[in-house]
Amino acid sequence: MEIERINDNTVKFYISYLDVEERGFSRDEIWFNRDKSEELFWEMMDEVNEEADFAMEGPLWIQVQAMDKGLEVTVTRAQLTKDGQKIDMPDDIEERRKMFSGEDTGVHEFDEFDPVFNDPDPKTFEYTFILSEVEELLPIAERLKYVPVETSLHHFEGKYYLYAKFDEILHSDEDVKNHVSVISEYLKTSPLTIHRLEEYGKEIFKQDALSNILHYFG
């Protein structure tokens, strides 16, 4: 895979269909199977992060061009205002959920961008955080021990991942922002979804991860 760092907020990479197949995906899967296309995308983004030092923080804008022999993908971190609001994004961004689409021949440019990184769905707010040692969760668990949040802990490819899910019935937007800010003081967010962690990772705590951390390590 060829990677080009455009600027501080934009990176472009090219992957051939041969490379796609060597990674265990078929052309049909990346065009017509959303789960597989997202799995491939995040696998590529992990590689981009390692080689180009492109931290995946905040919502991402994604543009895909289907070339004759592969895919050219441009990823831009959305600009945020001081209060955390996205700017320079289409008004109906929440309805634009397409990451890959189109035919597998010719060149296609897409103006639809998907805020695929940690953007909450209409009913729940879900986040994934990466850490190296379980003990890193202790100060978070202590500060959020009275907060009703669904958490689980997973191990995947040498790292630990904390999954946190907030319910909009119990939490306002401001509550979620404050709680996530607490976690973000100690951990970085990760693009890995809970589905990938459950399928490929090792489950440490299926539920009440923060409470269990306090019980066993506090």
XYZ file of N, CA and C in Angstrom:
654
model
N 0.846 -1.192 0.000
C 0.000 0.000 0.000
C 0.880 1.240 0.000
N 0.584 2.207 -0.862
C 1.346 3.442 -0.959
C 0.632 4.538 -0.163
N 1.382 5.225 0.680
C 0.810 6.244 1.559
C 1.471 7.591 1.307
N 0.655 8.640 1.185
C 1.173 9.995 0.977
C 0.519 10.938 1.978
N 1.325 11.582 2.788
C 0.817 12.557 3.752
C 0.669 13.901 3.034
N -0.547 14.386 2.883
C -0.798 15.633 2.159
C -0.520 16.845 3.041
N -1.088 16.868 4.238
C -0.846 17.929 5.203
C -1.173 17.395 6.596
N -1.270 18.286 7.580
C -1.502 17.835 8.954
C -2.821 17.088 9.119
N -3.824 17.433 8.290
C -5.159 16.855 8.460
C -5.571 15.897 7.354
N -4.747 15.722 6.338
C -5.139 14.898 5.190
C -4.054 13.905 4.811
N -4.487 12.683 4.534
C -3.577 11.649 4.063
C -4.236 10.929 2.893
N -3.435 10.514 1.929
C -3.948 9.794 0.759
C -3.185 8.477 0.653
N -3.924 7.404 0.361
C -3.234 6.140 0.170
C -3.869 5.355 -0.971
N -3.029 4.536 -1.609
C -3.462 3.720 -2.743
C -3.230 2.258 -2.412
N -4.229 1.444 -2.683
C -4.103 0.006 -2.467
C -4.577 -0.718 -3.716
N -3.768 -1.631 -4.216
C -4.131 -2.380 -5.417
C -5.131 -3.477 -5.076
N -5.873 -3.928 -6.094
C -6.816 -5.016 -5.860
C -6.076 -6.293 -5.461
N -4.834 -6.461 -5.954
C -4.043 -7.621 -5.574
C -3.743 -7.593 -4.090
N -3.386 -6.401 -3.579
C -3.129 -6.239 -2.148
C -4.405 -6.490 -1.351
N -5.542 -6.010 -1.884
C -6.831 -6.236 -1.222
C -7.090 -7.727 -1.059
N -6.844 -8.481 -2.143
C -7.086 -9.924 -2.105
C -6.106 -10.634 -1.175
N -4.863 -10.145 -1.125
C -3.870 -10.753 -0.237
C -4.228 -10.531 1.233
N -5.025 -9.496 1.489
C -5.481 -9.219 2.848
C -6.716 -10.039 3.209
N -7.202 -10.834 2.253
C -8.329 -11.715 2.541
C -9.685 -11.181 2.140
N -9.718 -10.148 1.280
C -10.978 -9.568 0.835
C -11.108 -9.723 -0.685
N -12.341 -9.793 -1.156
C -12.591 -9.840 -2.598
C -13.132 -8.496 -3.058
N -13.116 -8.249 -4.365
C -13.641 -6.989 -4.892
C -15.129 -6.840 -4.567
N -15.870 -7.923 -4.720
C -17.311 -7.856 -4.442
C -17.566 -7.468 -2.986
N -16.749 -7.992 -2.089
C -16.948 -7.694 -0.667
C -16.744 -6.216 -0.364
N -15.713 -5.613 -0.948
C -15.440 -4.223 -0.603
C -16.442 -3.270 -1.240
N -17.153 -3.733 -2.276
C -18.157 -2.861 -2.901
C -19.558 -3.101 -2.358
N -19.867 -4.341 -2.014
C -21.249 -4.671 -1.697
C -21.477 -5.178 -0.266
N -20.424 -5.387 0.491
C -20.556 -5.835 1.883
C -20.016 -4.738 2.787
N -20.919 -3.996 3.424
C -20.500 -2.850 4.230
C -19.564 -3.241 5.369
N -19.874 -4.331 6.062
C -19.040 -4.753 7.180
C -17.616 -5.055 6.715
N -17.495 -5.758 5.583
C -16.179 -6.108 5.059
C -15.431 -4.863 4.578
N -16.145 -3.940 3.927
C -15.490 -2.729 3.439
C -14.979 -1.890 4.600
N -15.759 -1.814 5.685
C -15.315 -1.051 6.849
C -14.142 -1.751 7.539
N -14.181 -3.075 7.575
C -13.077 -3.817 8.185
C -11.780 -3.560 7.422
N -11.863 -3.592 6.089
C -10.695 -3.304 5.262
C -10.223 -1.877 5.480
N -11.166 -0.931 5.528
C -10.800 0.477 5.696
C -10.028 0.691 6.994
N -10.536 0.150 8.103
C -9.873 0.381 9.382
C -8.549 -0.364 9.469
N -8.447 -1.482 8.770
C -7.169 -2.186 8.712
C -6.138 -1.309 8.001
N -6.561 -0.671 6.908
C -5.663 0.230 6.180
C -5.320 1.450 7.023
N -6.308 1.980 7.763
C -6.070 3.160 8.576
C -5.094 2.867 9.717
N -5.131 1.645 10.259
C -4.154 1.259 11.275
C -2.740 1.335 10.697
N -2.597 0.865 9.460
C -1.295 0.904 8.802
C -0.872 2.337 8.512
N -1.834 3.164 8.092
C -1.548 4.573 7.829
C -1.100 5.268 9.105
N -1.763 4.963 10.197
C -1.427 5.577 11.477
C -0.001 5.224 11.903
N 0.400 3.975 11.660
C 1.730 3.530 12.044
C 2.811 4.137 11.151
N 2.559 4.184 9.836
C 3.591 4.622 8.905
C 3.626 6.130 8.704
N 2.466 6.780 8.757
C 2.415 8.217 8.483
C 2.135 9.045 9.720
N 2.025 8.388 10.879
C 1.751 9.084 12.139
C 0.520 9.981 11.996
N -0.549 9.399 11.478
C -1.792 10.135 11.250
C -2.794 9.702 12.302
N -2.883 10.466 13.377
C -3.783 10.111 14.476
C -5.228 10.256 14.034
N -6.034 9.218 14.291
C -7.426 9.211 13.862
C -8.298 9.743 14.981
N -8.361 11.064 15.090
C -9.115 11.706 16.155
C -10.229 12.552 15.558
N -11.442 12.391 16.105
C -12.573 13.167 15.608
C -13.173 12.536 14.363
N -14.231 13.157 13.813
C -14.870 12.623 12.603
C -13.945 12.733 11.404
N -14.069 11.786 10.478
C -13.228 11.748 9.285
C -14.072 11.963 8.038
N -13.513 12.664 7.062
C -14.120 12.770 5.740
C -13.370 11.790 4.844
N -14.107 11.035 4.058
C -13.484 9.994 3.235
C -13.907 10.153 1.782
N -12.931 10.138 0.879
C -13.212 10.172 -0.551
C -12.534 8.970 -1.200
N -13.284 8.219 -1.979
C -12.768 7.016 -2.609
C -12.811 7.154 -4.121
N -11.698 6.819 -4.771
C -11.652 6.767 -6.228
C -11.317 5.339 -6.617
N -12.167 4.732 -7.439
C -11.930 3.380 -7.933
C -11.131 3.462 -9.223
N -9.880 3.012 -9.180
C -9.015 3.021 -10.348
C -9.093 1.657 -11.046
N -8.403 1.550 -12.177
C -8.427 0.290 -12.922
C -7.829 -0.866 -12.126
N -6.776 -0.567 -11.342
C -6.068 -1.646 -10.658
C -6.127 -1.554 -9.138
N -6.914 -0.624 -8.638
C -6.996 -0.513 -7.193
C -7.837 0.658 -6.727
N -7.682 1.028 -5.477
C -8.453 2.107 -4.869
C -7.518 3.207 -4.378
N -7.936 4.452 -4.604
C -7.228 5.595 -4.044
C -8.162 6.238 -3.030
N -7.707 6.323 -1.786
C -8.553 6.822 -0.702
C -7.912 8.059 -0.077
N -8.697 9.122 0.029
C -8.246 10.347 0.694
C -9.039 10.523 1.978
N -8.334 10.693 3.087
C -8.973 10.835 4.392
C -8.565 12.169 5.011
N -9.566 12.939 5.437
C -9.312 14.238 6.052
C -9.989 14.315 7.407
N -9.238 14.752 8.403
C -9.833 14.981 9.715
C -10.662 16.252 9.654
N -11.920 16.180 10.091
C -12.805 17.339 10.056
C -12.309 18.408 11.012
N -12.444 19.665 10.579
C -12.089 20.775 11.447
C -13.166 20.942 12.511
N -12.776 21.262 13.723
C -13.718 21.440 14.822
C -13.587 22.835 15.411
N -14.708 23.386 15.840
C -14.683 24.668 16.528
C -14.294 24.429 17.981
N -14.132 25.491 18.759
C -13.709 25.352 20.142
C -14.712 24.589 20.988
N -16.004 24.669 20.604
C -17.014 23.951 21.382
C -17.255 22.548 20.863
N -16.388 22.097 19.938
C -16.464 20.723 19.465
C -17.394 20.503 18.292
N -17.963 21.570 17.726
C -18.867 21.419 16.590
C -18.087 21.256 15.300
N -18.607 20.410 14.404
C -17.964 20.214 13.107
C -18.267 21.396 12.195
N -17.283 21.810 11.407
C -17.495 22.884 10.441
C -17.089 22.411 9.058
N -17.530 23.142 8.071
C -17.226 22.829 6.672
C -17.688 21.435 6.282
N -18.774 20.974 6.886
C -19.328 19.668 6.548
C -20.729 19.865 5.992
N -21.186 18.999 5.094
C -22.527 19.126 4.533
C -23.587 19.137 5.617
N -24.680 19.882 5.402
C -25.728 19.998 6.408
C -26.365 18.662 6.752
N -26.489 17.790 5.772
C -27.149 16.513 6.014
C -26.139 15.389 6.238
N -25.033 15.704 6.896
C -23.969 14.725 7.072
C -24.422 13.486 7.821
N -25.381 13.635 8.762
C -25.809 12.484 9.541
C -26.542 11.447 8.690
N -27.042 11.887 7.536
C -27.765 10.963 6.679
C -26.853 10.312 5.645
N -25.598 10.755 5.595
C -24.694 10.241 4.577
C -23.842 9.138 5.175
N -24.312 7.926 5.022
C -23.670 6.806 5.688
C -22.870 5.920 4.742
N -22.604 6.394 3.531
C -21.945 5.542 2.548
C -20.438 5.737 2.582
N -19.688 4.663 2.696
C -18.237 4.773 2.662
C -17.696 4.311 1.309
N -18.144 3.142 0.831
C -17.755 2.651 -0.474
C -19.018 2.428 -1.300
N -19.016 2.844 -2.566
C -20.128 2.546 -3.457
C -19.669 2.764 -4.876
N -20.436 2.227 -5.842
C -20.091 2.434 -7.241
C -19.642 1.153 -7.892
N -19.147 1.257 -9.124
C -18.686 0.105 -9.888
C -17.198 -0.095 -9.646
N -16.674 -1.237 -10.089
C -15.271 -1.526 -9.844
C -14.403 -1.222 -11.052
N -14.910 -0.490 -12.025
C -14.126 -0.090 -13.167
C -14.259 1.400 -13.356
N -13.266 1.968 -14.018
C -13.311 3.406 -14.250
C -12.926 4.168 -13.005
N -13.150 5.488 -13.044
C -12.812 6.347 -11.914
C -14.063 7.018 -11.412
N -14.279 6.974 -10.115
C -15.457 7.585 -9.516
C -15.009 8.480 -8.387
N -15.555 9.670 -8.288
C -15.272 10.552 -7.178
C -16.563 10.751 -6.394
N -16.470 10.668 -5.088
C -17.648 10.765 -4.250
C -17.558 11.998 -3.380
N -18.626 12.777 -3.334
C -18.674 13.959 -2.498
C -19.340 13.664 -1.172
N -19.789 12.418 -0.995
C -20.440 12.059 0.252
C -19.388 11.567 1.228
N -19.356 12.147 2.400
C -18.384 11.784 3.405
C -19.110 11.190 4.600
N -18.502 10.174 5.190
C -19.110 9.476 6.314
C -18.318 9.743 7.577
N -18.926 10.353 8.591
C -18.205 10.578 9.853
C -18.102 9.270 10.610
N -17.258 8.339 10.102
C -17.262 6.976 10.610
C -16.522 6.834 11.925
N -15.810 7.858 12.352
C -15.024 7.706 13.565
C -15.754 8.244 14.780
N -16.218 7.320 15.628
C -16.829 7.699 16.904
C -17.935 8.717 16.777
N -18.735 8.627 15.726
C -19.879 9.523 15.596
C -21.095 8.751 16.087
N -21.784 9.192 17.132
C -22.862 8.410 17.732
C -24.058 8.233 16.818
N -24.727 7.089 16.949
C -25.939 6.896 16.173
C -27.072 7.635 16.891
N -28.275 7.692 16.309
C -29.334 8.522 16.894
C -29.747 8.145 18.309
N -29.527 6.895 18.748
C -30.058 6.461 20.038
C -28.989 6.193 21.084
N -27.782 5.882 20.668
C -26.744 5.594 21.640
C -25.458 6.312 21.255
N -24.594 6.439 22.221
C -23.308 7.065 21.994
C -22.248 6.026 22.334
N -21.507 5.573 21.336
C -20.549 4.499 21.525
C -19.131 4.964 21.198
N -18.190 4.598 22.057
C -16.805 4.992 21.887
C -15.885 3.832 22.225
N -14.739 3.790 21.565
C -13.728 2.786 21.860
C -12.407 3.499 22.135
N -11.713 3.058 23.181
C -10.447 3.674 23.575
C -9.368 2.605 23.655
N -8.148 2.994 23.329
C -7.029 2.048 23.324
C -6.102 2.320 24.513
N -5.537 1.260 25.091
C -4.609 1.405 26.204
C -3.616 0.256 26.191
N -2.498 0.453 26.873
C -1.442 -0.565 26.902
C -1.528 -1.464 28.122
N -1.919 -0.895 29.272
C -1.998 -1.652 30.514
C -3.363 -1.451 31.174
N -3.893 -2.500 31.751
C -5.207 -2.442 32.386
C -5.238 -1.394 33.492
N -4.110 -1.230 34.194
C -4.055 -0.285 35.311
C -4.346 1.154 34.879
N -4.207 1.437 33.585
C -4.481 2.787 33.089
C -5.952 3.163 33.288
N -6.792 2.172 33.513
C -8.222 2.434 33.686
C -8.592 2.824 35.114
N -7.678 2.644 36.047
C -7.996 2.904 37.450
C -8.469 4.337 37.724
N -7.741 5.363 37.280
C -8.228 6.726 37.564
C -9.548 7.026 36.875
N -9.779 6.423 35.715
C -11.048 6.621 35.000
C -12.184 5.964 35.777
N -11.936 4.733 36.214
C -12.951 4.002 36.969
C -13.313 4.742 38.256
N -12.320 5.332 38.900
C -12.564 6.061 40.140
C -13.408 7.310 39.882
N -13.094 8.034 38.808
C -13.803 9.279 38.520
C -15.211 9.044 37.980
N -15.431 7.889 37.355
C -16.740 7.614 36.753
C -17.508 6.516 37.487
N -17.129 6.234 38.730
C -17.745 5.090 39.412
C -19.228 5.290 39.703
N -19.714 6.524 39.669
C -21.135 6.762 39.907
C -21.885 7.104 38.614
N -21.208 6.941 37.501
C -21.818 7.249 36.199
C -22.376 5.967 35.580
N -23.668 5.934 35.240
C -24.255 4.734 34.616
C -23.847 4.634 33.139
N -22.781 3.916 32.885
C -22.291 3.743 31.521
C -21.956 2.272 31.299
N -22.317 1.769 30.147
C -22.050 0.377 29.802
C -20.619 0.269 29.278
N -19.795 -0.549 29.920
C -18.399 -0.685 29.501
C -17.989 -2.149 29.404
N -17.053 -2.413 28.508
C -16.463 -3.746 28.393
C -14.989 -3.575 28.049
N -14.200 -4.597 28.354
C -12.758 -4.533 28.121
C -12.332 -5.714 27.263
N -11.518 -5.431 26.254
C -11.093 -6.464 25.301
C -9.591 -6.373 25.050
N -8.994 -7.488 24.650
C -7.578 -7.539 24.276
C -7.500 -7.953 22.817
N -6.736 -7.175 22.030
C -6.666 -7.447 20.595
C -5.312 -6.974 20.068
N -4.576 -7.905 19.475
C -3.280 -7.624 18.849
C -2.343 -6.846 19.772
N -2.220 -7.322 21.009
C -1.252 -6.756 21.932
C -1.691 -5.506 22.667
N -2.898 -5.047 22.442
C -3.409 -3.849 23.100
C -4.741 -4.150 23.777
N -5.092 -3.298 24.753
C -6.386 -3.403 25.409
C -7.307 -2.313 24.863
N -8.597 -2.621 24.837
C -9.569 -1.668 24.315
C -10.758 -1.564 25.274
N -11.065 -0.340 25.648
C -12.233 -0.078 26.485
C -13.367 0.396 25.586
N -14.482 -0.295 25.667
C -15.679 0.092 24.919
C -16.664 0.728 25.893
N -17.148 1.912 25.561
C -18.098 2.625 26.425
C -19.329 3.016 25.627
N -20.491 2.766 26.203
C -21.748 3.059 25.520
C -22.653 3.851 26.457
N -23.081 5.025 25.982
C -23.958 5.889 26.771
C -25.369 5.859 26.172
N -26.361 5.881 27.020
C -27.756 5.881 26.594
C -28.287 7.308 26.658
N -28.920 7.751 25.555
C -29.396 9.135 25.511
C -30.529 9.388 26.501
N -31.184 8.334 26.963
C -32.245 8.518 27.952
C -31.651 8.901 29.302
N -30.495 8.347 29.595
C -29.844 8.603 30.880
C -28.859 9.763 30.826
N -28.382 10.069 29.617
C -27.348 11.091 29.482
C -27.730 12.125 28.435
N -27.519 13.378 28.761
C -27.688 14.438 27.768
C -26.424 14.510 26.916
N -26.488 15.261 25.825
C -25.305 15.439 24.986
C -24.156 16.016 25.798
N -24.473 16.945 26.679
C -23.444 17.574 27.500
C -22.838 16.581 28.476
N -23.679 15.695 29.028
C -23.181 14.660 29.942
C -22.165 13.774 29.233
N -22.549 13.316 28.046
C -21.675 12.422 27.283
C -20.356 13.113 26.966
N -20.444 14.366 26.540
C -19.235 15.121 26.214
C -18.319 15.212 27.430
N -18.889 15.459 28.591
C -18.086 15.576 29.816
C -17.465 14.245 30.220
N -18.250 13.178 30.141
C -17.736 11.860 30.528
C -16.637 11.395 29.568
N -16.851 11.613 28.278
C -15.840 11.224 27.287
C -14.571 12.046 27.479
N -14.726 13.297 27.863
C -13.562 14.154 28.120
C -12.719 13.598 29.261
N -13.392 13.052 30.280
C -12.672 12.442 31.399
C -11.831 11.263 30.906
N -12.460 10.384 30.124
C -11.731 9.214 29.607
C -10.589 9.654 28.701
N -10.845 10.678 27.884
C -9.846 11.147 26.926
C -8.642 11.798 27.590
N -8.768 12.149 28.859
C -7.615 12.684 29.593
C -6.554 11.605 29.776
N -6.973 10.350 29.750
C -6.055 9.248 30.013
C -5.821 8.345 28.796
N -6.813 8.235 27.923
C -6.723 7.300 26.804
C -6.999 7.985 25.473
N -6.502 7.367 24.415
C -6.790 7.834 23.066
C -7.935 7.016 22.480
N -8.731 7.657 21.637
C -9.819 6.942 20.988
C -9.274 6.009 19.913
N -10.044 5.004 19.587
C -9.649 4.012 18.583
C -10.778 3.821 17.577
N -10.441 3.560 16.312
C -11.467 3.330 15.302
C -12.082 1.936 15.343
N -11.506 1.027 16.132
C -12.023 -0.342 16.161
C -13.445 -0.374 16.721
N -14.311 -1.118 16.050
C -15.699 -1.236 16.497
C -15.828 -2.375 17.503
N -16.886 -2.331 18.274
C -17.134 -3.387 19.237
C -17.354 -4.724 18.534
N -17.909 -4.681 17.331
C -18.155 -5.914 16.574
C -16.836 -6.607 16.209
N -15.848 -5.804 15.812
C -14.550 -6.390 15.461
C -13.843 -6.930 16.697
N -13.952 -6.197 17.795
C -13.315 -6.641 19.030
C -13.940 -7.936 19.538
N -15.266 -8.035 19.437
C -15.948 -9.238 19.900
C -15.625 -10.431 19.014
N -15.432 -10.172 17.724
C -15.194 -11.274 16.790
C -13.750 -11.746 16.807
N -12.798 -10.805 16.883
C -11.386 -11.169 16.752
C -10.573 -11.020 18.036
N -11.093 -10.285 19.000
C -10.326 -10.058 20.222
C -10.677 -11.029 21.338
N -9.990 -10.868 22.468
C -10.242 -11.676 23.653
C -10.991 -10.825 24.665
N -12.089 -11.355 25.156
C -12.925 -10.614 26.083
C -12.357 -10.721 27.506
N -12.067 -9.558 28.119
C -11.572 -9.523 29.493
C -12.745 -9.343 30.450
N -13.517 -8.290 30.253
C -14.747 -8.059 30.998
C -15.862 -7.777 30.001
N -16.877 -8.620 29.993
C -17.975 -8.459 29.054
C -18.843 -7.269 29.407
N -18.960 -6.960 30.683
C -19.768 -5.833 31.128
C -19.200 -5.282 32.439
N -19.621 -4.066 32.782
C -19.163 -3.415 34.017
C -17.646 -3.430 34.141
N -16.981 -3.135 33.032
C -15.516 -3.195 33.026
C -14.900 -2.247 34.052
N -15.393 -1.012 34.127
C -14.797 -0.057 35.054
C -15.004 -0.475 36.510
N -16.181 -0.988 36.813
C -16.452 -1.462 38.178
C -15.544 -2.628 38.526
N -15.349 -3.523 37.581
C -14.471 -4.661 37.802
C -13.013 -4.251 37.976
N -12.610 -3.217 37.259
C -11.241 -2.709 37.395
C -11.014 -2.210 38.818
N -11.986 -1.485 39.346
C -11.874 -0.993 40.726
C -11.835 -2.155 41.718
N -12.642 -3.179 41.449
C -12.733 -4.312 42.374
C -11.439 -5.126 42.397
N -10.859 -5.394 41.217
C -9.704 -6.280 41.138
C -8.363 -5.551 41.206
N -8.328 -4.293 40.830
C -7.048 -3.586 40.774
C -6.985 -2.360 41.681
N -8.143 -1.958 42.232
C -8.164 -0.753 43.046
C -7.606 -0.966 44.454
